[in-house]
CSV table of C-alpha atoms and ligand atoms in Angstrom, one decimal:
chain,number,residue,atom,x,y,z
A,1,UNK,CA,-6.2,30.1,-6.7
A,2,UNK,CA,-5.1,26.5,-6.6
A,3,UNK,CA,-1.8,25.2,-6.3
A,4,UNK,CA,-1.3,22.8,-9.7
A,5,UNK,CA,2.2,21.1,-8.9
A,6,UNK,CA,5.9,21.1,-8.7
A,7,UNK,CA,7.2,23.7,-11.0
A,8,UNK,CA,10.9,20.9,-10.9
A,9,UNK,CA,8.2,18.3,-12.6
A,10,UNK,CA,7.9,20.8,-15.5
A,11,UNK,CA,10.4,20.8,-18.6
A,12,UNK,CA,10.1,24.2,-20.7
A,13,UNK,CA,7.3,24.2,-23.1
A,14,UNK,CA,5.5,23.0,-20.2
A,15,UNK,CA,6.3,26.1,-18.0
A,16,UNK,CA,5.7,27.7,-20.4
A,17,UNK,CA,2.0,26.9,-21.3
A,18,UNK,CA,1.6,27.1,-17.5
A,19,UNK,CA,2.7,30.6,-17.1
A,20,UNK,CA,0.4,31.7,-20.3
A,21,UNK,CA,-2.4,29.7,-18.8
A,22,UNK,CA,-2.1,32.0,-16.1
A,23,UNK,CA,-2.1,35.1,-18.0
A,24,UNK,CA,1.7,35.7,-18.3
A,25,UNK,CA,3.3,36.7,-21.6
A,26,UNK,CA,5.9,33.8,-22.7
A,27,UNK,CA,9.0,36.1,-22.4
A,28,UNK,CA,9.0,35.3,-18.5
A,29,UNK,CA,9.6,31.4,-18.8
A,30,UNK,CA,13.2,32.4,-19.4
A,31,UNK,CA,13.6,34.5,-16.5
A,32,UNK,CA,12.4,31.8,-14.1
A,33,UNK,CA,13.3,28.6,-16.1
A,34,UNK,CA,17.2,30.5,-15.4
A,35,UNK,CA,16.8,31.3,-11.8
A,36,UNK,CA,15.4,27.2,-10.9
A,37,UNK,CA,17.5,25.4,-12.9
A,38,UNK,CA,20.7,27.5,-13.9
A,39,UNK,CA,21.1,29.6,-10.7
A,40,UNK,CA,19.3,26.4,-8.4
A,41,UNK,CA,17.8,29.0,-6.3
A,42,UNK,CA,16.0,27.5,-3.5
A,43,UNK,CA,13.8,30.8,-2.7
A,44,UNK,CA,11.8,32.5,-5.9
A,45,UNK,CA,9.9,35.2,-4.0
A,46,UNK,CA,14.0,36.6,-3.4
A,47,UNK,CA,14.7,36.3,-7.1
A,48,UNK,CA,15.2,40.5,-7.5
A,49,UNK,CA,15.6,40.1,-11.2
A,50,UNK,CA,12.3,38.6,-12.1
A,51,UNK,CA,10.0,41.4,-13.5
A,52,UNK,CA,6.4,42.5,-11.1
A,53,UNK,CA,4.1,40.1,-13.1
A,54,UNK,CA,6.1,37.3,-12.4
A,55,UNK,CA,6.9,38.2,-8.9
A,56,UNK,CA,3.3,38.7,-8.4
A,57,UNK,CA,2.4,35.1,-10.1
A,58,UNK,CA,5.1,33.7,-7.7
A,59,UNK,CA,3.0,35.2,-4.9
A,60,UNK,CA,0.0,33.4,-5.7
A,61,UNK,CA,1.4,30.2,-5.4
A,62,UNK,CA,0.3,28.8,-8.5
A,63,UNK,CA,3.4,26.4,-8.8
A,64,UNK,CA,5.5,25.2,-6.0
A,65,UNK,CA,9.7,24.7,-6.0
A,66,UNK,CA,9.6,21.8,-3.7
A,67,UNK,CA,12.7,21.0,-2.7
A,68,UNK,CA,13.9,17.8,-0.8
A,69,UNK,CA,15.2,17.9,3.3
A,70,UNK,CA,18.4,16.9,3.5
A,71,UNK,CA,18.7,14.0,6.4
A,72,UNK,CA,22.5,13.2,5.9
A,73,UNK,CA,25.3,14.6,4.6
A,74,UNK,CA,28.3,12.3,4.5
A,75,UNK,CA,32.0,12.9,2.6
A,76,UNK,CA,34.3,9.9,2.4
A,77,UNK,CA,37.6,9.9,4.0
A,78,UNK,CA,39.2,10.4,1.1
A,79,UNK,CA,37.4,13.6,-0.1
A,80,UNK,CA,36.2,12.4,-4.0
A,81,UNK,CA,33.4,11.0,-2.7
A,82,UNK,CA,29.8,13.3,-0.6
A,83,UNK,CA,26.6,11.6,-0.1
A,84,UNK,CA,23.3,13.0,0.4
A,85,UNK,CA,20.3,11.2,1.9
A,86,UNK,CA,17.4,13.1,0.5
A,87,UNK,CA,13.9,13.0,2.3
A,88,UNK,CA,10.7,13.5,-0.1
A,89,UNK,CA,7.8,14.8,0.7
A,90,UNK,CA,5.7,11.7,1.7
A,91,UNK,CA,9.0,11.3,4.2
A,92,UNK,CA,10.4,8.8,1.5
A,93,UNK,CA,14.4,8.3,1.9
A,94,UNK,CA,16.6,8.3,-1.6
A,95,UNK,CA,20.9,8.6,-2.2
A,96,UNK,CA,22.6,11.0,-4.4
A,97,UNK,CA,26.2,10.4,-4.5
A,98,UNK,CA,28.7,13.0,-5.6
A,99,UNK,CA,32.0,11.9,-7.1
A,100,UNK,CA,35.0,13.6,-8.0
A,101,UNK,CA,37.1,11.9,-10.8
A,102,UNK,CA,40.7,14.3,-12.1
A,103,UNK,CA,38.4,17.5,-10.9
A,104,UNK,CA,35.3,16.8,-12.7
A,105,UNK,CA,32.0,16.2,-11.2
A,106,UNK,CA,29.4,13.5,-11.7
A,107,UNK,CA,26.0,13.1,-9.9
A,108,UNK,CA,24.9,9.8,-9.6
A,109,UNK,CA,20.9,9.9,-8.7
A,110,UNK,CA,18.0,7.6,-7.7
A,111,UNK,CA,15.3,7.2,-10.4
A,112,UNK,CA,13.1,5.1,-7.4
A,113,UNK,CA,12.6,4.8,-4.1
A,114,UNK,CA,13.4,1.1,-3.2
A,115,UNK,CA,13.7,-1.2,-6.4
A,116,UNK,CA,11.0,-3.7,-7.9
A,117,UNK,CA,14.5,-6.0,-9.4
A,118,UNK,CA,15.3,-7.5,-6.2
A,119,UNK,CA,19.0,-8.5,-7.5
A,120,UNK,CA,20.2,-10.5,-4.3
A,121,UNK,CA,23.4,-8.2,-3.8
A,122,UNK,CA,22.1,-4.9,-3.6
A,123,UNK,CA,20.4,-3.0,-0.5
A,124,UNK,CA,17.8,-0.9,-2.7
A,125,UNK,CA,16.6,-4.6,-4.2
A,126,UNK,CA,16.4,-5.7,-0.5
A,127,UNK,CA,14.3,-3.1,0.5
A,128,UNK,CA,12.2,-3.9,-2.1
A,129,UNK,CA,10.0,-1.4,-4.2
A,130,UNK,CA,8.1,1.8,-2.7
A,131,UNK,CA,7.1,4.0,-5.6
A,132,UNK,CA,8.4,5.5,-8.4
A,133,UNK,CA,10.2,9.1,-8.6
A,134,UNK,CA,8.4,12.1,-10.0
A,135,UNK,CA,10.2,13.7,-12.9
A,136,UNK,CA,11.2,16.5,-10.3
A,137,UNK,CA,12.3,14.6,-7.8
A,138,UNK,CA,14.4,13.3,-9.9
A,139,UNK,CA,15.7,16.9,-10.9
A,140,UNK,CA,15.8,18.2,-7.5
A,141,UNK,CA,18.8,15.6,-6.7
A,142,UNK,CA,20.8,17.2,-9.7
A,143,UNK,CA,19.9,20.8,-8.3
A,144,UNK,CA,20.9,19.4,-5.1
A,145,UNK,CA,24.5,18.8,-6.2
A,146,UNK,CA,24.9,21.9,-8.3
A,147,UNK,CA,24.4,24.0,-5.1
A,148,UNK,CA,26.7,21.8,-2.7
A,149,UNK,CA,29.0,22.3,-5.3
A,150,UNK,CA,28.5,26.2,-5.9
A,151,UNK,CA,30.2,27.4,-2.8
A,152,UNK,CA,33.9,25.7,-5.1
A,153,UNK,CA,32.6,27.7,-8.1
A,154,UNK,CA,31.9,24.0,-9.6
A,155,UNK,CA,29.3,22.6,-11.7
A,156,UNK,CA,28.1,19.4,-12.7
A,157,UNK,CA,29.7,17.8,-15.5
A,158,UNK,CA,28.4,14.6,-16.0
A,159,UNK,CA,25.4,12.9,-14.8
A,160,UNK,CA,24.8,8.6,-14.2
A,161,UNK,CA,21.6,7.4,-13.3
A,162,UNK,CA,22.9,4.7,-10.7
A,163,UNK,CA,21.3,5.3,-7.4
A,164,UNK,CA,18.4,3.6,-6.2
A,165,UNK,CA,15.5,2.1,-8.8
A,166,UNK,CA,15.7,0.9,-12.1
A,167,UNK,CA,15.5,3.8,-14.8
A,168,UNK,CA,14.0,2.2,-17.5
A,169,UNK,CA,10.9,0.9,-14.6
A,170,UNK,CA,10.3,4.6,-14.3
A,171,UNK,CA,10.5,5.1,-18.3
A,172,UNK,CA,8.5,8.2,-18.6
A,173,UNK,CA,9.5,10.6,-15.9
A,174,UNK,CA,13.0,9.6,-16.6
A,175,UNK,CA,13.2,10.8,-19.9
A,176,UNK,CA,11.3,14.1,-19.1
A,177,UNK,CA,13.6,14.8,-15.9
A,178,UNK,CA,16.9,14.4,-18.7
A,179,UNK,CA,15.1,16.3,-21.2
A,180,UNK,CA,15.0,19.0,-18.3
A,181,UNK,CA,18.6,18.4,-17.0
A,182,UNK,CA,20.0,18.4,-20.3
A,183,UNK,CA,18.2,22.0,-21.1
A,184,UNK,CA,20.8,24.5,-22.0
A,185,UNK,CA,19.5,27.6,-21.0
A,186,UNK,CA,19.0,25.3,-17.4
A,187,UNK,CA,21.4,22.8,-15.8
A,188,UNK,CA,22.8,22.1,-19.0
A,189,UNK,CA,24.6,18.9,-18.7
A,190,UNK,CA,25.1,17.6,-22.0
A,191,UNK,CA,22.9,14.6,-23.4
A,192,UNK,CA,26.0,12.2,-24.4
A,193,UNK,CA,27.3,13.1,-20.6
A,194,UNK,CA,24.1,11.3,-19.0
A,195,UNK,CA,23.8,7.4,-18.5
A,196,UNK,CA,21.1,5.2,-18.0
A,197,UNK,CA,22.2,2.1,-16.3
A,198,UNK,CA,19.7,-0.5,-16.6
A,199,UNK,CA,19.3,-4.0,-15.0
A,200,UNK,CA,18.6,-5.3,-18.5
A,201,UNK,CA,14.4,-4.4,-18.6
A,202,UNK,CA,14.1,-5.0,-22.8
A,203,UNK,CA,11.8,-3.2,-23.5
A,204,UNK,CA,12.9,-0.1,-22.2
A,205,UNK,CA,15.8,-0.7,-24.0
A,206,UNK,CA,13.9,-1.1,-27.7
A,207,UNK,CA,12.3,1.9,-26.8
A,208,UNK,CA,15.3,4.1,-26.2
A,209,UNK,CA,16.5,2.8,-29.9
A,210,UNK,CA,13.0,3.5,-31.5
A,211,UNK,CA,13.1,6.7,-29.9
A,212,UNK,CA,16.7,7.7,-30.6
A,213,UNK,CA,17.2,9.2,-27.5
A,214,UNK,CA,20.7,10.2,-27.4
A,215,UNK,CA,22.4,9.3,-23.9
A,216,UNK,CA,24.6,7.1,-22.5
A,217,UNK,CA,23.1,2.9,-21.9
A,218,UNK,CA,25.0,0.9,-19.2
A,219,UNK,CA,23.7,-2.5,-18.8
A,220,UNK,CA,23.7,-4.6,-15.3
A,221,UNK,CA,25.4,-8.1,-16.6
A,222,UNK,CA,26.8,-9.7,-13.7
A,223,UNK,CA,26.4,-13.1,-15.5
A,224,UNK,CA,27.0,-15.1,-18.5
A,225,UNK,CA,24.8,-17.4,-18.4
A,226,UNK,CA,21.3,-17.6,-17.6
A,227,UNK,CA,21.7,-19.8,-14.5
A,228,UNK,CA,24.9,-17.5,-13.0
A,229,UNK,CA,22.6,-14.5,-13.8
A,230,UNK,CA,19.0,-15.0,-12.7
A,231,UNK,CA,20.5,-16.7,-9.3
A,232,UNK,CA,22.1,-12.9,-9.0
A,233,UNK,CA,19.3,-11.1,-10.7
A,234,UNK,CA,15.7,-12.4,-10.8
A,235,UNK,CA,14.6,-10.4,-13.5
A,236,UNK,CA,16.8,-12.3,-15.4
A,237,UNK,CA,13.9,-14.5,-15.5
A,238,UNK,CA,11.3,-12.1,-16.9
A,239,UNK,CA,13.6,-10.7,-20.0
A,240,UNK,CA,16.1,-13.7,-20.2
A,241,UNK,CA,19.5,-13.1,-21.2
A,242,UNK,CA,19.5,-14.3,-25.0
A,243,UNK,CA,16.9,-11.6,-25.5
A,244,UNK,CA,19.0,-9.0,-23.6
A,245,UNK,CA,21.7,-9.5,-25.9
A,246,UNK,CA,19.4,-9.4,-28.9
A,247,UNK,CA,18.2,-6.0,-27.4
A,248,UNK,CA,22.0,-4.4,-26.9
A,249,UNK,CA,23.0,-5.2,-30.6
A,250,UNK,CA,20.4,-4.2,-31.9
A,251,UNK,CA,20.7,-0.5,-29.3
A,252,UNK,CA,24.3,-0.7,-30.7
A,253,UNK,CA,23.6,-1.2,-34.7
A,254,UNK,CA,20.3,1.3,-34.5
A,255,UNK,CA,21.8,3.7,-32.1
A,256,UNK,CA,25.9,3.4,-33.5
A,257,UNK,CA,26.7,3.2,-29.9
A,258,UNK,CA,28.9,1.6,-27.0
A,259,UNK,CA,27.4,0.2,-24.3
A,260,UNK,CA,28.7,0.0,-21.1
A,261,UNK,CA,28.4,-3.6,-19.2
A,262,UNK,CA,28.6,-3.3,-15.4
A,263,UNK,CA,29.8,-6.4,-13.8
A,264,UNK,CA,29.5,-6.8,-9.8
A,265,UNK,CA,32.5,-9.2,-8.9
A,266,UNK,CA,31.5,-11.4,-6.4
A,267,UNK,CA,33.7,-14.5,-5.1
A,268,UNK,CA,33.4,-17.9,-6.5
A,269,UNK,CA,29.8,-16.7,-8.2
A,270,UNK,CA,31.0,-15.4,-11.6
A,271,UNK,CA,34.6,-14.2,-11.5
A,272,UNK,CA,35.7,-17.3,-12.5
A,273,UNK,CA,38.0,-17.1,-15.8
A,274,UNK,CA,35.6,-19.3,-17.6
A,275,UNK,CA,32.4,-16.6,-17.1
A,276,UNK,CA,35.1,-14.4,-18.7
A,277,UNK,CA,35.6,-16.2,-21.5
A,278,UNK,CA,31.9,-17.1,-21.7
A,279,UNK,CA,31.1,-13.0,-21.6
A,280,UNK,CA,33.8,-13.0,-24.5
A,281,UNK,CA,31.3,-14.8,-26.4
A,282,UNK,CA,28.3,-13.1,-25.4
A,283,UNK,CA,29.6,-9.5,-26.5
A,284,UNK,CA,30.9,-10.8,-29.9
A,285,UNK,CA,30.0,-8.5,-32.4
A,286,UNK,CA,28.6,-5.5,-29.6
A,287,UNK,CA,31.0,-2.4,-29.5
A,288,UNK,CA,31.4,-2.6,-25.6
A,289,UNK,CA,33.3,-1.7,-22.6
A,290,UNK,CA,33.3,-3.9,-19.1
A,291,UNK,CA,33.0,-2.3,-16.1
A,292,UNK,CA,34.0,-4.9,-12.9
A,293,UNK,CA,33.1,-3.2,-9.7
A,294,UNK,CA,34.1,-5.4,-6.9
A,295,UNK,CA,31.2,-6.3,-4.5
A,296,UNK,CA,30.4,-3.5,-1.7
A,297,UNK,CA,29.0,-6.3,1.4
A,298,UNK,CA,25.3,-5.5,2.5
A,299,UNK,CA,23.5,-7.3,5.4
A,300,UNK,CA,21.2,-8.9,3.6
A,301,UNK,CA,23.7,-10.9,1.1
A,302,UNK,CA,26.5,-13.2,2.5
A,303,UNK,CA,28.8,-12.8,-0.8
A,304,UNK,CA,32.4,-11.3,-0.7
A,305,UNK,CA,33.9,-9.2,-3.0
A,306,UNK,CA,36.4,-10.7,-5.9
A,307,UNK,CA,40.2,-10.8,-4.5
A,308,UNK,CA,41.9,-8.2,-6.7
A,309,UNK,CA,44.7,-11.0,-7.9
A,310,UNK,CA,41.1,-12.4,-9.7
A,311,UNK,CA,40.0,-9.3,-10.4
A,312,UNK,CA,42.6,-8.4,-12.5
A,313,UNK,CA,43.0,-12.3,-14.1
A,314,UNK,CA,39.3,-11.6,-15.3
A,315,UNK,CA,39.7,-8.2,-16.7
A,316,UNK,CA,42.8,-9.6,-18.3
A,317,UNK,CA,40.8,-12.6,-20.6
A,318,UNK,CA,38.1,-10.1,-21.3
A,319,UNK,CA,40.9,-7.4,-22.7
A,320,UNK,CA,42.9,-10.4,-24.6
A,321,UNK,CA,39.9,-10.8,-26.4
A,322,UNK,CA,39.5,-7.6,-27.7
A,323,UNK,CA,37.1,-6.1,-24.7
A,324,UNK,CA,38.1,-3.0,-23.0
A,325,UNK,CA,37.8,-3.4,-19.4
A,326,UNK,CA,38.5,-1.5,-16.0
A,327,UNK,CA,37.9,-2.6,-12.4
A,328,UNK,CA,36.4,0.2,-10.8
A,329,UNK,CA,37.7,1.9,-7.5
A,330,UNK,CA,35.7,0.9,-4.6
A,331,UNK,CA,35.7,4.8,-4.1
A,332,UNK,CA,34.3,6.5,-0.7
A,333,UNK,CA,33.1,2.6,0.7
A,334,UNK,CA,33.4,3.9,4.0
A,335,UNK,CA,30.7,6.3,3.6
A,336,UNK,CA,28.6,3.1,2.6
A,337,UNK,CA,29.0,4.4,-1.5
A,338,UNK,CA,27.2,1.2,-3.1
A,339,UNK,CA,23.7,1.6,-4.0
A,340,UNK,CA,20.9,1.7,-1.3
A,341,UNK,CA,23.2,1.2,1.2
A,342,UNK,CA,23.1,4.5,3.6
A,343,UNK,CA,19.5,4.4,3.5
A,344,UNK,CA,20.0,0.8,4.5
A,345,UNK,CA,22.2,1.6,7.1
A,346,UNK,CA,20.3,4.7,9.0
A,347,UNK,CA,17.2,2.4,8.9
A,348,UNK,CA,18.9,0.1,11.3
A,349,UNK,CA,20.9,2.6,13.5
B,401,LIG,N1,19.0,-0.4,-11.5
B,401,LIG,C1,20.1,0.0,-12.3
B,401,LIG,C2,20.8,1.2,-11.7
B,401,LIG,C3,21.1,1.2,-10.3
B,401,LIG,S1,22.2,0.0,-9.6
B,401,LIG,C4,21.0,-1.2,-12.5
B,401,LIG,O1,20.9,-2.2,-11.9
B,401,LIG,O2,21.9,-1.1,-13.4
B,401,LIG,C5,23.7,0.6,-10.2
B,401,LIG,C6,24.8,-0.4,-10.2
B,401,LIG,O3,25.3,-0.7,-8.9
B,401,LIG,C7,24.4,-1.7,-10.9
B,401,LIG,O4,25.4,-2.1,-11.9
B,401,LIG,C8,24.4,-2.6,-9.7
B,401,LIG,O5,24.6,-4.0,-10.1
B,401,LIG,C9,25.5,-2.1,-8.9
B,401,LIG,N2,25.4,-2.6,-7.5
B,401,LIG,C10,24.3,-2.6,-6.7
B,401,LIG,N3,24.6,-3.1,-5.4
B,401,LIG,C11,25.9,-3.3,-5.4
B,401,LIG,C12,26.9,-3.8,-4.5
B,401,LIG,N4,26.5,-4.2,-3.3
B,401,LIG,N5,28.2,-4.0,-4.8
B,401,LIG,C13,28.6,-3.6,-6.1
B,401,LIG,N6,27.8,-3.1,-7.0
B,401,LIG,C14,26.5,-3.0,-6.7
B,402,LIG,FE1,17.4,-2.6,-8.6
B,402,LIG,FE2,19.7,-2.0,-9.9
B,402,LIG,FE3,19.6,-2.7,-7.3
B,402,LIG,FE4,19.1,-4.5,-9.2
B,402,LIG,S1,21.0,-3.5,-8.8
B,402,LIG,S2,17.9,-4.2,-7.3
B,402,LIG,S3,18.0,-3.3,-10.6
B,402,LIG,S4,18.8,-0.9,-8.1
């Protein structure tokens, strides 16, 4: 018989019709739906509990459970922070960062490998775009921190899509690898404990409205006006940032959401007190919440990062105005934590 896929790729109604297909009764989707994605086992033909027909259809190799080498492991000196360089199976490098905030757990996963964006101050947009990420690939990073966590007796809490690639690029296998994570007889991370963080494509973020789909949306600012931003992120160009706005309130009014703005802080580029009160007037009448995340140096940009004194001056207009805002920690830097940036890193060592 031939092999037909990835069995990671599949979310349950798929399995489902897979293992029917194959002359299975339905009642052992459950059985091995459980022992992937709840248990994270990385060896079916050892799962004792499955019953002879499906032990017998594991046999045959009809699906595969292809799971990613691992080709670093890393932990920050600090201990809140691990990172995993994952190698696919074309030999493709991509990051998964886990983070520990007041003992909960996020994931934080790559949706691509390499990034079609190019923003000028991030090491996935310098390495420019390889291909997208399969819906399980995309899994198989989540699995992947379930079972590093596993031998704490820890699980996965919460779940950011801000590793390498641009989600709302890969639209379509994004949304089936959350509708897999999110399954609760699976991984089970809760829908409103996911985030998309987007570079701003439009479209993508229409769609998510039109389709209602229910998870967190982080948008990449880094600018207030279209000259500070497409100098920092040349797709500014393609969906300028009038229509971005226009897109996030009308996410926010549709959806009855908050959306998270990300803000890289970068010196003397847009941390100036003026941007901040120019972003005041950008968000008017958006329900949001700034994120300032002071610049993490890659080779290929010669930017610094924001001196905390300005840091703090420009969190301080935004939240005068009515804006919640919080600079985030520059957590686990030293095991190179921004995005892209161990890949970027073993590629030169
Ligand atoms: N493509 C998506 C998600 C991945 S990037 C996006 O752009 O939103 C995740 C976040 O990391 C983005 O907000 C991005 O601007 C930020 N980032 C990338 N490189 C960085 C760097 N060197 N320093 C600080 N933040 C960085
Ligand atoms: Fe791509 Fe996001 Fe990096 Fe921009 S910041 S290049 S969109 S991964």
């Amino acid at each position: 018989m031939n092999t037909i896929g990835n069995i990671l790729d599949l979310p349950f109604s798929s399995l489902e019709r897979a293992l029917v297909a194959d002359g299975l009764r339905p009642v052992h989707t459950k059985a091995l739906w459980g022992a992937v994605h709840r248990e994270a086992t990385t060896e079916l033909d050892q799962c004792d509990e499955f019953l002879p027909p499906l032990r017998r259809w594991v046999a045959d190799g009809r699906l595969r459970l292809e799971i990613p080498a691992v080709a670093a492991d890393t932990a920050s000196a600090d201990g809140f922070t691990r990172k995993f360089l994952l190698t696919l199976d074309d030999g493709q490098t991509i990051e998964t960062v886990l983070m520990r905030f007041s003992g909960r757990h996020t994931a934080c996963v790559s949706t691509q490998a390499g990034c079609a964006m190019g923003c000028v101050f991030c090491a996935t947009g310098q390495m420019g775009f390889v291909r997208h990420l399969r819906p399980g690939e995309i899994v198989a990073q989540v699995l992947h921190a379930n079972r590093a966590l596993a031998a704490s007796g820890a699980r996965l809490r919460n779940l950011v899509l801000m590793g390498m690639g641009e989600p709302l690029h890969n639209y379509d296998s994004v949304m089936t690898a959350l509708e897999i994570i999110s399954d609760t007889g699976g991984i089970n991370i809760g829908p409103s404990r996911i985030s998309i963080s987007t570079v701003g494509v439009v479209p993508g973020i229409l769609r998510l409205a039109e389709e209602r789909r229910p998870y967190g949306l982080a948008v990449s600012l880094h600018g207030a006006s279209e000259e500070e931003r497409s100098a920092l992120v040349p797709a500014s160009k393609r969906w300028p940032l009038a229509e971005l706005i226009a897109a996030c309130r009308h996410y926010c009014e549709v959806m009855d959401a908050k959306i998270f703005f990300e803000w890289t802080l970068i010196a003397g580029k847009n941390d100036s007190v003026e941007t901040a009160r120019r972003l005041v007037g950008l968000l008017a009448g958006i329900r949001s919440h700034v994120n300032l995340i002071p610049l993490n140096p890659t080779q290929g940009f010669g930017g610094t990062a924001t001196a905390a004194q300005a840091a703090r001056e420009f969190s301080h207009t935004l939240q005068e105005a009515g804006i919640p805002s919080t600079i985030r920690q520059r957590r686990g830097i030293d095991v190179a934590a921004g995005c892209g940036q161990l890949r970027a890193e073993r590629r030169r060592n």
